[in-house]
JSON list of C-alpha atoms in Angstrom, two decimals:
[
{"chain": "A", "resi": 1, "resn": "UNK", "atom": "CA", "xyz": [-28.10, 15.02, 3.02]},
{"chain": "A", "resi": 2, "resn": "UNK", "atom": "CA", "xyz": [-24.16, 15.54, 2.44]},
{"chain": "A", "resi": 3, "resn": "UNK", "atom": "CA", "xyz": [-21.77, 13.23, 4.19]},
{"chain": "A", "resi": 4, "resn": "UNK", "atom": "CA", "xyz": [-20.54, 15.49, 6.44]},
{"chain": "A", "resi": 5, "resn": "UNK", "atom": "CA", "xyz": [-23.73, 17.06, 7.63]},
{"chain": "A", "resi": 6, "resn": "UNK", "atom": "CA", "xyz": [-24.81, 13.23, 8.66]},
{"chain": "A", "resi": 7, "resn": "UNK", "atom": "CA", "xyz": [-22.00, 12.64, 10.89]},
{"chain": "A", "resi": 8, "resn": "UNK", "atom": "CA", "xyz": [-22.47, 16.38, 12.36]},
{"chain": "A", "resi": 9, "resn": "UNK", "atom": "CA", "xyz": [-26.28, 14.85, 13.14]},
{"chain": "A", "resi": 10, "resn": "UNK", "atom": "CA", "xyz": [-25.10, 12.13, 14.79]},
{"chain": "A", "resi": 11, "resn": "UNK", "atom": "CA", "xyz": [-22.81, 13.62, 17.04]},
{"chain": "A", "resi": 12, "resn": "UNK", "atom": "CA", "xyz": [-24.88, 16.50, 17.70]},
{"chain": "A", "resi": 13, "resn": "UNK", "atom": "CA", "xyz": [-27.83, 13.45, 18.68]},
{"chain": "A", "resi": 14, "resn": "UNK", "atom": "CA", "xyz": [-25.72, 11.86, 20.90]},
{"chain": "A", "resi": 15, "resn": "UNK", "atom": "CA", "xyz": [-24.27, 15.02, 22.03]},
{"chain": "A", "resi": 16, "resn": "UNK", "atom": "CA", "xyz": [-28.17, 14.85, 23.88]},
{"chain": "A", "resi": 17, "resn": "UNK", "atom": "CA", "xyz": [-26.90, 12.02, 25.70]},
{"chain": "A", "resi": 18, "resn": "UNK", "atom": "CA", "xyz": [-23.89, 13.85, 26.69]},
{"chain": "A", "resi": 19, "resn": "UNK", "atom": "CA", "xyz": [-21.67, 11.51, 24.51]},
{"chain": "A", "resi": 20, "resn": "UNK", "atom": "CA", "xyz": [-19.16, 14.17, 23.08]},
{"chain": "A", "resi": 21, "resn": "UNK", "atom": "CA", "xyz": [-17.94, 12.89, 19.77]},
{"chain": "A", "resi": 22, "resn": "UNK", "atom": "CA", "xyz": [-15.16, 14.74, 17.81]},
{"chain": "A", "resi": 23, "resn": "UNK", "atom": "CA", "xyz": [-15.64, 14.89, 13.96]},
{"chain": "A", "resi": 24, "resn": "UNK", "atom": "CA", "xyz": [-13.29, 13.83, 11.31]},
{"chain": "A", "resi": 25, "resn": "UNK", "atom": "CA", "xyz": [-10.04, 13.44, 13.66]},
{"chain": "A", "resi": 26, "resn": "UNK", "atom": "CA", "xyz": [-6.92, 12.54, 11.84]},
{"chain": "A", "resi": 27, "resn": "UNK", "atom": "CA", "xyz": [-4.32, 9.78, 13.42]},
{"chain": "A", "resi": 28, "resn": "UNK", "atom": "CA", "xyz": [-0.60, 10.00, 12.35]},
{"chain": "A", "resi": 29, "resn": "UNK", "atom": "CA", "xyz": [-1.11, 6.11, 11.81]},
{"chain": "A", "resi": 30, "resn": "UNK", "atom": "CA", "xyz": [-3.85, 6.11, 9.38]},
{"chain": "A", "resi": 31, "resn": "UNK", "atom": "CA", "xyz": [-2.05, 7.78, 5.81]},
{"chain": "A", "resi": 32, "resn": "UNK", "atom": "CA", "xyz": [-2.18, 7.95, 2.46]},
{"chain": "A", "resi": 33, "resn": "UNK", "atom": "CA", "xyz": [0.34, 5.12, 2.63]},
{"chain": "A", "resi": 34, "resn": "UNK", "atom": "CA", "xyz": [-1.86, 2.60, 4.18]},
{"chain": "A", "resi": 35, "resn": "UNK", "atom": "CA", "xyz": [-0.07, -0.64, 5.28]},
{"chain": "A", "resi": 36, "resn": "UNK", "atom": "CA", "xyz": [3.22, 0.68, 4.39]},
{"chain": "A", "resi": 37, "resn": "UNK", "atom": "CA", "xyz": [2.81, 3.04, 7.55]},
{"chain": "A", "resi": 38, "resn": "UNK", "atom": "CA", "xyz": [2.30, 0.00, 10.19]},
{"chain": "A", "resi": 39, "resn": "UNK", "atom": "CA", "xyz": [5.08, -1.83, 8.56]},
{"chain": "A", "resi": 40, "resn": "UNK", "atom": "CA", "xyz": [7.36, 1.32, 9.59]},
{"chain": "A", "resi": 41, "resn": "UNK", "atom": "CA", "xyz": [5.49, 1.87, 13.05]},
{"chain": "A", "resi": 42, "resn": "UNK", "atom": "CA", "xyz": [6.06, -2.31, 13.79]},
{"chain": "A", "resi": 43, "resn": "UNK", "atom": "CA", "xyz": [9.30, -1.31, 13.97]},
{"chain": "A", "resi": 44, "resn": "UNK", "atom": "CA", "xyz": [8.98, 1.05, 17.13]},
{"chain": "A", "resi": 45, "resn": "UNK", "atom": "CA", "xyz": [5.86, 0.31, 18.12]},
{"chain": "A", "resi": 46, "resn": "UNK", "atom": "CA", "xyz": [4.31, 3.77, 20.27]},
{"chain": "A", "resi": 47, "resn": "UNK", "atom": "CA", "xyz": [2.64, 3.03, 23.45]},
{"chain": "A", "resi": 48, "resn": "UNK", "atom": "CA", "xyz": [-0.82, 0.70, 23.10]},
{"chain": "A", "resi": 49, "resn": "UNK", "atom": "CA", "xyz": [0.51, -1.13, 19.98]},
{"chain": "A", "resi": 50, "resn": "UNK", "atom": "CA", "xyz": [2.63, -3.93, 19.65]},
{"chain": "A", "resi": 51, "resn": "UNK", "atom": "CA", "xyz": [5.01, -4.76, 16.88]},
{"chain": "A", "resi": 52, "resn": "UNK", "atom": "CA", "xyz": [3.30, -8.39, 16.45]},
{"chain": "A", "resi": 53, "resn": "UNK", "atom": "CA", "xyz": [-0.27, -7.07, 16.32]},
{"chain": "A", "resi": 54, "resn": "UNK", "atom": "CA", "xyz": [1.12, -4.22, 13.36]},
{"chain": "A", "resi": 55, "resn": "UNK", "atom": "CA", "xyz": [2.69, -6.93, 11.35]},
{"chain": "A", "resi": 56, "resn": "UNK", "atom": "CA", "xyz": [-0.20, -9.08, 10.98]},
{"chain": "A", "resi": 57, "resn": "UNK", "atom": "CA", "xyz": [-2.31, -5.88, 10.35]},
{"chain": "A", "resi": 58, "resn": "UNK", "atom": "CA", "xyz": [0.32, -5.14, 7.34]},
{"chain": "A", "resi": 59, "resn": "UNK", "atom": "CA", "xyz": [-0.04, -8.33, 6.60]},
{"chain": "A", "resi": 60, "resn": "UNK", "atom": "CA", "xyz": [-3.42, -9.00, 5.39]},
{"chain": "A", "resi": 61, "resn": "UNK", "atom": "CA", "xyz": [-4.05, -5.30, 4.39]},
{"chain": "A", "resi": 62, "resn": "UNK", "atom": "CA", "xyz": [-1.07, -6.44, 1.90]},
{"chain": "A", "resi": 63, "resn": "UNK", "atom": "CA", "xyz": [-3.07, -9.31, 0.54]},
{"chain": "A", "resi": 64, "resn": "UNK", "atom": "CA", "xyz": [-6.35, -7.38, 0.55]},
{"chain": "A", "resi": 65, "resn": "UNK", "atom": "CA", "xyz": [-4.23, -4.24, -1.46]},
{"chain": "A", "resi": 66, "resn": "UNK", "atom": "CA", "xyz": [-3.03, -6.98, -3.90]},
{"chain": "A", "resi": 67, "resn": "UNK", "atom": "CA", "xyz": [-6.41, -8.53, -4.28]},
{"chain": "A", "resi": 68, "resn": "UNK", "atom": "CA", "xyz": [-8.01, -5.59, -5.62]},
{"chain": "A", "resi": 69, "resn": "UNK", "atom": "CA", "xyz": [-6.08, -4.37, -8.10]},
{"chain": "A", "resi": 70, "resn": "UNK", "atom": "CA", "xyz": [-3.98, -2.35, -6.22]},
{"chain": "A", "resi": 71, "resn": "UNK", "atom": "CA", "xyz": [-0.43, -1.45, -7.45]},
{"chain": "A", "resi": 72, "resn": "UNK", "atom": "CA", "xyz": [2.13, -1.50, -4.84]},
{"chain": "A", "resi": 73, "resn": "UNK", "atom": "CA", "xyz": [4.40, 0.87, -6.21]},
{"chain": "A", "resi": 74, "resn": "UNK", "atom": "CA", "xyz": [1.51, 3.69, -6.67]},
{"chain": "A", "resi": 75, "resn": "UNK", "atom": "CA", "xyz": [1.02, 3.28, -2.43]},
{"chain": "A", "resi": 76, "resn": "UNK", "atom": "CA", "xyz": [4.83, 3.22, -1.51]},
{"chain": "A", "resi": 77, "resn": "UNK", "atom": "CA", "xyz": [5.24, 6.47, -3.39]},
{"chain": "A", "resi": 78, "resn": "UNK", "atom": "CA", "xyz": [1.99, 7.83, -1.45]},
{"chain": "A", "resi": 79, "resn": "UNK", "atom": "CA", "xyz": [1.93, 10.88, 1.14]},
{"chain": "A", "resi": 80, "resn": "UNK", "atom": "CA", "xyz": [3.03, 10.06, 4.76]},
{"chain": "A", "resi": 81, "resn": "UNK", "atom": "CA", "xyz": [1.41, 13.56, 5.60]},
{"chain": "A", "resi": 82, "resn": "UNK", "atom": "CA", "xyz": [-2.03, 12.77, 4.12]},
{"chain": "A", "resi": 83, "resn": "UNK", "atom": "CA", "xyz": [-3.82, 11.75, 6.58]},
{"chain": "A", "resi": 84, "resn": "UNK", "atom": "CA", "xyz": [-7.00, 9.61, 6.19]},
{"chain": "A", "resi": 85, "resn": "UNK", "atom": "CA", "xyz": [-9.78, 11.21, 8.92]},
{"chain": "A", "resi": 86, "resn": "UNK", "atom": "CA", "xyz": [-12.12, 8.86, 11.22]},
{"chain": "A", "resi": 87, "resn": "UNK", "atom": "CA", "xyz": [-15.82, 9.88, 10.84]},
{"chain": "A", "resi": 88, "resn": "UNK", "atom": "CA", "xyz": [-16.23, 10.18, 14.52]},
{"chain": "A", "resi": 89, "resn": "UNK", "atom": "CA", "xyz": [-13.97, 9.47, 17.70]},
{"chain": "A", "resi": 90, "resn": "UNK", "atom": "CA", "xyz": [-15.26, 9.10, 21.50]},
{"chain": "A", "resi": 91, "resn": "UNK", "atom": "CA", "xyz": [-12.05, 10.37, 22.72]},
{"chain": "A", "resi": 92, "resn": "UNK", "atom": "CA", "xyz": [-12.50, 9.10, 26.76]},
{"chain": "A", "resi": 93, "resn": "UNK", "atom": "CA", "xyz": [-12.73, 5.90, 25.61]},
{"chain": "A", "resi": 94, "resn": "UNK", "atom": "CA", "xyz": [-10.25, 6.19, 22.40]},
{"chain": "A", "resi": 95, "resn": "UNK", "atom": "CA", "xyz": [-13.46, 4.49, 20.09]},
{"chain": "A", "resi": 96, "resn": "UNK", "atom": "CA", "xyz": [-13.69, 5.26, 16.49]},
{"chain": "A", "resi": 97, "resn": "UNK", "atom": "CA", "xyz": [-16.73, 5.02, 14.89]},
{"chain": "A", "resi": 98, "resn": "UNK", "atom": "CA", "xyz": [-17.41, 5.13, 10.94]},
{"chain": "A", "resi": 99, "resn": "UNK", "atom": "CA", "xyz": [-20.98, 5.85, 9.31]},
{"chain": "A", "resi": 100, "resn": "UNK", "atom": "CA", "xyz": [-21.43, 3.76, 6.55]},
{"chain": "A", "resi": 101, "resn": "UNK", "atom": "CA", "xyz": [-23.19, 5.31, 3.55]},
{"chain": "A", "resi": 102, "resn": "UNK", "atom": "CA", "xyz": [-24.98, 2.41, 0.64]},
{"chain": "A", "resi": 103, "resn": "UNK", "atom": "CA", "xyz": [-21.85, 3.32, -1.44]},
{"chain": "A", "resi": 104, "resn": "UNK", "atom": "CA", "xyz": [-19.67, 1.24, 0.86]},
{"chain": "A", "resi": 105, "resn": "UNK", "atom": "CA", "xyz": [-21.26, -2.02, 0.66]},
{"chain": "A", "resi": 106, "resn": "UNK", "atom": "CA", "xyz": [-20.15, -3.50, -2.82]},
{"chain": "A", "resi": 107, "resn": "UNK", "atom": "CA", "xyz": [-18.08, -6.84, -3.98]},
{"chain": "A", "resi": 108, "resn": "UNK", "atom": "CA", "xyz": [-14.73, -5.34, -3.17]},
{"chain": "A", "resi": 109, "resn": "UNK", "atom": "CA", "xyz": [-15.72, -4.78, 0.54]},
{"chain": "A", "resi": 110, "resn": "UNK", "atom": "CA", "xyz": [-16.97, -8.76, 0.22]},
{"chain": "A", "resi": 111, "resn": "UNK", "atom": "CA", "xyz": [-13.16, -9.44, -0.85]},
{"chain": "A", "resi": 112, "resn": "UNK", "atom": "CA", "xyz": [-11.94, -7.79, 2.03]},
{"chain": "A", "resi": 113, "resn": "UNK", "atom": "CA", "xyz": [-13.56, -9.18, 4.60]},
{"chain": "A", "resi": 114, "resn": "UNK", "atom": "CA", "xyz": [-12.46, -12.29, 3.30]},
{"chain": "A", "resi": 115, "resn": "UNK", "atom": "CA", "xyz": [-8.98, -11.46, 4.10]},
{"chain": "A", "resi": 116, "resn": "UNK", "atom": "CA", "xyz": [-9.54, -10.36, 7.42]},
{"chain": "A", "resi": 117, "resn": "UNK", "atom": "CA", "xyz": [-7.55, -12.21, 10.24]},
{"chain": "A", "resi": 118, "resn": "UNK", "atom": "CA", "xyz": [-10.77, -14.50, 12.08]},
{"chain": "A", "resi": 119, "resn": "UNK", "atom": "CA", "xyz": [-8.83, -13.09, 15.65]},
{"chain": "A", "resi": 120, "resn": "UNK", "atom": "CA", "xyz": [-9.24, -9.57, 14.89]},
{"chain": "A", "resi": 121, "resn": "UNK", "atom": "CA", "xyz": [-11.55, -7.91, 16.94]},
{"chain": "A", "resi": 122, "resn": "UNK", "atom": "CA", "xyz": [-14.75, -5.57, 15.04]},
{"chain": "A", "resi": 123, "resn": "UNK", "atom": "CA", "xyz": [-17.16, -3.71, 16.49]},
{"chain": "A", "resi": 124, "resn": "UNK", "atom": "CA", "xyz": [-19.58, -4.23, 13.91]},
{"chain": "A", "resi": 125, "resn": "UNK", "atom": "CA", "xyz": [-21.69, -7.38, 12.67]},
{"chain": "A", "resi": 126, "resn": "UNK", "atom": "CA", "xyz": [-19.32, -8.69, 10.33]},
{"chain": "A", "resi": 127, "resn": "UNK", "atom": "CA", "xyz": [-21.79, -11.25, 8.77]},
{"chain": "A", "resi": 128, "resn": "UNK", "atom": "CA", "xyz": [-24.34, -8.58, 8.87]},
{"chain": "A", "resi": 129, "resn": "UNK", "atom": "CA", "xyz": [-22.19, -6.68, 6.99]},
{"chain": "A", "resi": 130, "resn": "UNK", "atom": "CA", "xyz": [-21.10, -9.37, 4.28]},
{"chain": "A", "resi": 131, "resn": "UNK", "atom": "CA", "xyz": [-24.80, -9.42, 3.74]},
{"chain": "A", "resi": 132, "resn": "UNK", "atom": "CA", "xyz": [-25.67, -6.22, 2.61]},
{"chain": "A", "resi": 133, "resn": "UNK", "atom": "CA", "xyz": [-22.43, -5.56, 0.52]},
{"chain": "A", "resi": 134, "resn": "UNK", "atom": "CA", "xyz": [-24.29, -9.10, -1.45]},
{"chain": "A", "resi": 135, "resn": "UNK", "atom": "CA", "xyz": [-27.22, -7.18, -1.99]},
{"chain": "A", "resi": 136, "resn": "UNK", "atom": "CA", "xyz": [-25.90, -3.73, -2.55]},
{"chain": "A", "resi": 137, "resn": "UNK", "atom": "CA", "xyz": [-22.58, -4.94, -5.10]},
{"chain": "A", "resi": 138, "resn": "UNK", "atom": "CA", "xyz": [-25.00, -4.52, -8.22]},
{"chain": "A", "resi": 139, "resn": "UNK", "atom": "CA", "xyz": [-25.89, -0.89, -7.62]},
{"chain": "A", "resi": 140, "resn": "UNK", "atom": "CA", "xyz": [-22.71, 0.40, -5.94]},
{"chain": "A", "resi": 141, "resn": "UNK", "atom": "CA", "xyz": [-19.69, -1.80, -7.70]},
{"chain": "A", "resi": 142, "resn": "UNK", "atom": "CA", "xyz": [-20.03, 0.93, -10.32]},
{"chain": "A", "resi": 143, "resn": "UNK", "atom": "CA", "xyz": [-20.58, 3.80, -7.87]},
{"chain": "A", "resi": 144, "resn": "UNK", "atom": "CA", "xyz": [-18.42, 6.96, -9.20]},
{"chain": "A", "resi": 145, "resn": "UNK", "atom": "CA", "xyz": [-16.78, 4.55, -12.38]},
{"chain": "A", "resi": 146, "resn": "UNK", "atom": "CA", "xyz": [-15.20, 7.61, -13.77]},
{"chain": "A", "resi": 147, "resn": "UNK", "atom": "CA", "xyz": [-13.37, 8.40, -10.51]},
{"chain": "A", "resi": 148, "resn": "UNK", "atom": "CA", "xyz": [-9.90, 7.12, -10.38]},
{"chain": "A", "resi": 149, "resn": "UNK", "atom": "CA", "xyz": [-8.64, 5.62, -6.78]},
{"chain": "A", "resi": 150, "resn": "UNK", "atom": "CA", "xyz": [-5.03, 6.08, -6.48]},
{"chain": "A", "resi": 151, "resn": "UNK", "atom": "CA", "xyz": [-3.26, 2.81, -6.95]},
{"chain": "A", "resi": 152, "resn": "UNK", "atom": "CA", "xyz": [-6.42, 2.02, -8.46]},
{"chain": "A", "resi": 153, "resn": "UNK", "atom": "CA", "xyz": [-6.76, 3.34, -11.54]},
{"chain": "A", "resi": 154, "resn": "UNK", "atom": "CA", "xyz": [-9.54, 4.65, -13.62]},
{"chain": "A", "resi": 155, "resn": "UNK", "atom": "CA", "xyz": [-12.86, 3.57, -12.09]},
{"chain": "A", "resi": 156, "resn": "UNK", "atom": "CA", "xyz": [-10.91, 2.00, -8.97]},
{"chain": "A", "resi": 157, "resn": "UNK", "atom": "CA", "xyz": [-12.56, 4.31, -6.83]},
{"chain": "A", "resi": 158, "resn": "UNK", "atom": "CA", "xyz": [-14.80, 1.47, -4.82]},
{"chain": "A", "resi": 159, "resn": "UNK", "atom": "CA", "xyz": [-11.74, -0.39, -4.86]},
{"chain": "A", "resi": 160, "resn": "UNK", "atom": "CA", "xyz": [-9.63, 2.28, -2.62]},
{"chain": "A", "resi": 161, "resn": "UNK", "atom": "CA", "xyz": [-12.88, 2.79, -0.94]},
{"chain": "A", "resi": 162, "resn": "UNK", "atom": "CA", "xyz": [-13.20, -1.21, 0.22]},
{"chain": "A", "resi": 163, "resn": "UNK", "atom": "CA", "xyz": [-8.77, -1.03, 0.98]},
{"chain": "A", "resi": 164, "resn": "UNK", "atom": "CA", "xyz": [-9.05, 2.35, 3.44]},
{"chain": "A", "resi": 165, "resn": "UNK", "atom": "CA", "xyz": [-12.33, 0.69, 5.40]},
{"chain": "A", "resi": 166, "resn": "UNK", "atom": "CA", "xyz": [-9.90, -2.54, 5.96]},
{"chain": "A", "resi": 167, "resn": "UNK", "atom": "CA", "xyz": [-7.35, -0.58, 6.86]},
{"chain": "A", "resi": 168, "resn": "UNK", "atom": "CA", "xyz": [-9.76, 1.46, 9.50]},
{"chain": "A", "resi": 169, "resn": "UNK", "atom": "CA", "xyz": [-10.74, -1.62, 10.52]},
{"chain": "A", "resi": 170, "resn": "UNK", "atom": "CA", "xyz": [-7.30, -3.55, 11.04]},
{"chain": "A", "resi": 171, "resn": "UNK", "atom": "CA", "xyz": [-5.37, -0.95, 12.03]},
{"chain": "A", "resi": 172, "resn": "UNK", "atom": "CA", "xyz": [-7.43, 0.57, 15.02]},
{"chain": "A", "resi": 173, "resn": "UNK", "atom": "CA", "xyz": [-6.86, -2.41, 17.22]},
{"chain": "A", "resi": 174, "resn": "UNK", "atom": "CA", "xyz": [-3.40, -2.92, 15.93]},
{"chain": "A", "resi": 175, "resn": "UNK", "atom": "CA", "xyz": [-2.64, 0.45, 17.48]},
{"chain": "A", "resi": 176, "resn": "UNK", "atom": "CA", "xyz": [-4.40, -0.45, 20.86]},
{"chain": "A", "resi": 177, "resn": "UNK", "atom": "CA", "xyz": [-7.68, 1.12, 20.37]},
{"chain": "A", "resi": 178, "resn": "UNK", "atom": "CA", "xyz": [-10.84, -0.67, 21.30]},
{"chain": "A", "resi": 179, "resn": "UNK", "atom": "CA", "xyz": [-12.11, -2.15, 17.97]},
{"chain": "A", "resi": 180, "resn": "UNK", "atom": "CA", "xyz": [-13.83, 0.28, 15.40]},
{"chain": "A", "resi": 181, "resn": "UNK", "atom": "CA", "xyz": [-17.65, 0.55, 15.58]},
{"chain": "A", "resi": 182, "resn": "UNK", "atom": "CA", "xyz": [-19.00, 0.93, 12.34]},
{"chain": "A", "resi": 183, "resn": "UNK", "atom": "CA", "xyz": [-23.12, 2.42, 11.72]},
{"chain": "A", "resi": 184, "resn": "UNK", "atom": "CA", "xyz": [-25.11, 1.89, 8.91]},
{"chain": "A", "resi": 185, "resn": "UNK", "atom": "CA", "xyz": [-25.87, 5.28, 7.56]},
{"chain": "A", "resi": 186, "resn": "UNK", "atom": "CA", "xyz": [-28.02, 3.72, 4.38]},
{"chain": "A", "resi": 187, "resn": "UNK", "atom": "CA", "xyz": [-30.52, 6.48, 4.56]},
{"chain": "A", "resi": 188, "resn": "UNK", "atom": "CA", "xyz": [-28.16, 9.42, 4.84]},
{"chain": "A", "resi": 189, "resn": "UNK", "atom": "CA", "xyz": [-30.01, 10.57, 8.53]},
{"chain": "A", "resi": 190, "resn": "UNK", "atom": "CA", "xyz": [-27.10, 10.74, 10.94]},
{"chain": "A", "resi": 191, "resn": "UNK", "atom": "CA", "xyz": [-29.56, 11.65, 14.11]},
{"chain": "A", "resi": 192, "resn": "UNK", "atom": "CA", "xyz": [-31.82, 8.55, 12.54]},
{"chain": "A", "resi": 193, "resn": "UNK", "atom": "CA", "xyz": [-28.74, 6.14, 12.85]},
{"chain": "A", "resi": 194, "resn": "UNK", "atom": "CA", "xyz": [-27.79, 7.26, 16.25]},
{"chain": "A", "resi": 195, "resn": "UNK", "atom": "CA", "xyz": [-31.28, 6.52, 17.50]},
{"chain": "A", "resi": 196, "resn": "UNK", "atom": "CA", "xyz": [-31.15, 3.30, 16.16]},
{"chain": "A", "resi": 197, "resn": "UNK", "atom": "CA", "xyz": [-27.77, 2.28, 17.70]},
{"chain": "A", "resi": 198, "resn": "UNK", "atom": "CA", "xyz": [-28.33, 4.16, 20.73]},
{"chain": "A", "resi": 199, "resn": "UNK", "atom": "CA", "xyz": [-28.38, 1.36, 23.21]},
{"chain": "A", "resi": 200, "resn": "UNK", "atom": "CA", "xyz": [-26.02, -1.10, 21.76]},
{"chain": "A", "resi": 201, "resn": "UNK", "atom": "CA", "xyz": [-23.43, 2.57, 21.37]},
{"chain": "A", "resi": 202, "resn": "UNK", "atom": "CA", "xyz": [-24.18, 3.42, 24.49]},
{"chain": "A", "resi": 203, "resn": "UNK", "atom": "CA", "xyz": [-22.82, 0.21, 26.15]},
{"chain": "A", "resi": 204, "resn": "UNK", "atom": "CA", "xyz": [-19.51, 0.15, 23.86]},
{"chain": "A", "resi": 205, "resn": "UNK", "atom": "CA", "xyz": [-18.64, 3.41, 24.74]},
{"chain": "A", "resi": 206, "resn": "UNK", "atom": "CA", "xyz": [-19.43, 2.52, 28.21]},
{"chain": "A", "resi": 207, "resn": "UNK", "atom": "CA", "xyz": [-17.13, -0.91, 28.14]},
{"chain": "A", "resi": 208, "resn": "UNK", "atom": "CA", "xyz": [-14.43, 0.78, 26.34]},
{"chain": "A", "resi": 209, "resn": "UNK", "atom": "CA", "xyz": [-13.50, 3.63, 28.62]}
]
């Protein structure tokens, strides 16, 4: 099943709970330019955020940029226009919520997390998560290895991939949304994932609004 058509499942299964979910919304805070955009927002922060929560977002997306390979030049000469769309947002409660596909769990997602601030607030099983990038790194490291990711290079596509999660991840609460909920999507069923995370979704978006 494509990508897209397993996020349309999902919201179209919770839809049956009358849970309205809005697909692939784009956020003038989440760009092409990554961290470099929160550095300029910390500035002025808008309503929700603050300029110290931004900053320390910036901050470790920085180190995590840098630990992959990224080159810092390539993302400061990035589009502030291009904007990077959430999977799914519960808009009464201001939730995002990414679907996470077996492509996403590799080493470079393991080297993230490892830079994530221990305050920041997930709404997802981080260990959980640590644990299935260690078994899935062997297939999915070389997921795509022709594909370049910008700032990445040739075959840096996992490496982008493992940078724009963290920076869904730190960014959302840094901008005073609830923290992101991600869903593991491993089988591709997007009305099969929703069933499983019904309950524990349910209550989230409940708590958040």
């Amino acid at each position: 099943m494509p990508v897209g058509d397993s996020h349309l499942a999902f919201a179209e299964a919770a839809a049956a709970d009358g849970v309205e979910l809005v697909l692939d919304k784009a956020f003038a805070w989440l760009t092409e330019l990554g961290h470099i955009t929160l550095e300029d927002l910390a500035a002025d922060p808008p309503e929700g955020a603050t300029a110290e929560a931004l900053g320390a977002a910036a901050e470790a997306l920085d180190d995590i940029y840098i630990a992959l390979g990224g080159d810092i030049d390539v993302l400061v000469s990035c589009r502030a226009n291009l904007f990077l769309p959430v999977d799914l947002v519960h808009e009464p409660s201001g939730t995002l919520i990414e679907l996470d596909e077996p492509h996403h769990f590799t080493s470079f997602r393991l080297t993230a997390f490892d830079r994530y601030p221990p305050e920041v607030p997930l709404g997802f099983d981080i260990e959980a998560y640590r644990e299935r990038c260690r078994q899935g790194a062997a297939e999915f490291d070389g997921f795509a290895r022709a594909q370049a990711g910008k700032g990445f290079g040739i075959g840096g596509i996992q490496r982008q991939r493992a940078y724009r999660d963290a920076l869904r991840d730190l960014a959302t609460p840094a901008m005073g949304h609830p923290p992101l909920v991600r869903i593991v999507a491993d089988d591709g069923d997007g009305a099969a994932a929703y069933r499983r995370n019904q309950e524990s979704l349910l209550s989230l978006l409940g708590a958040a609004r």
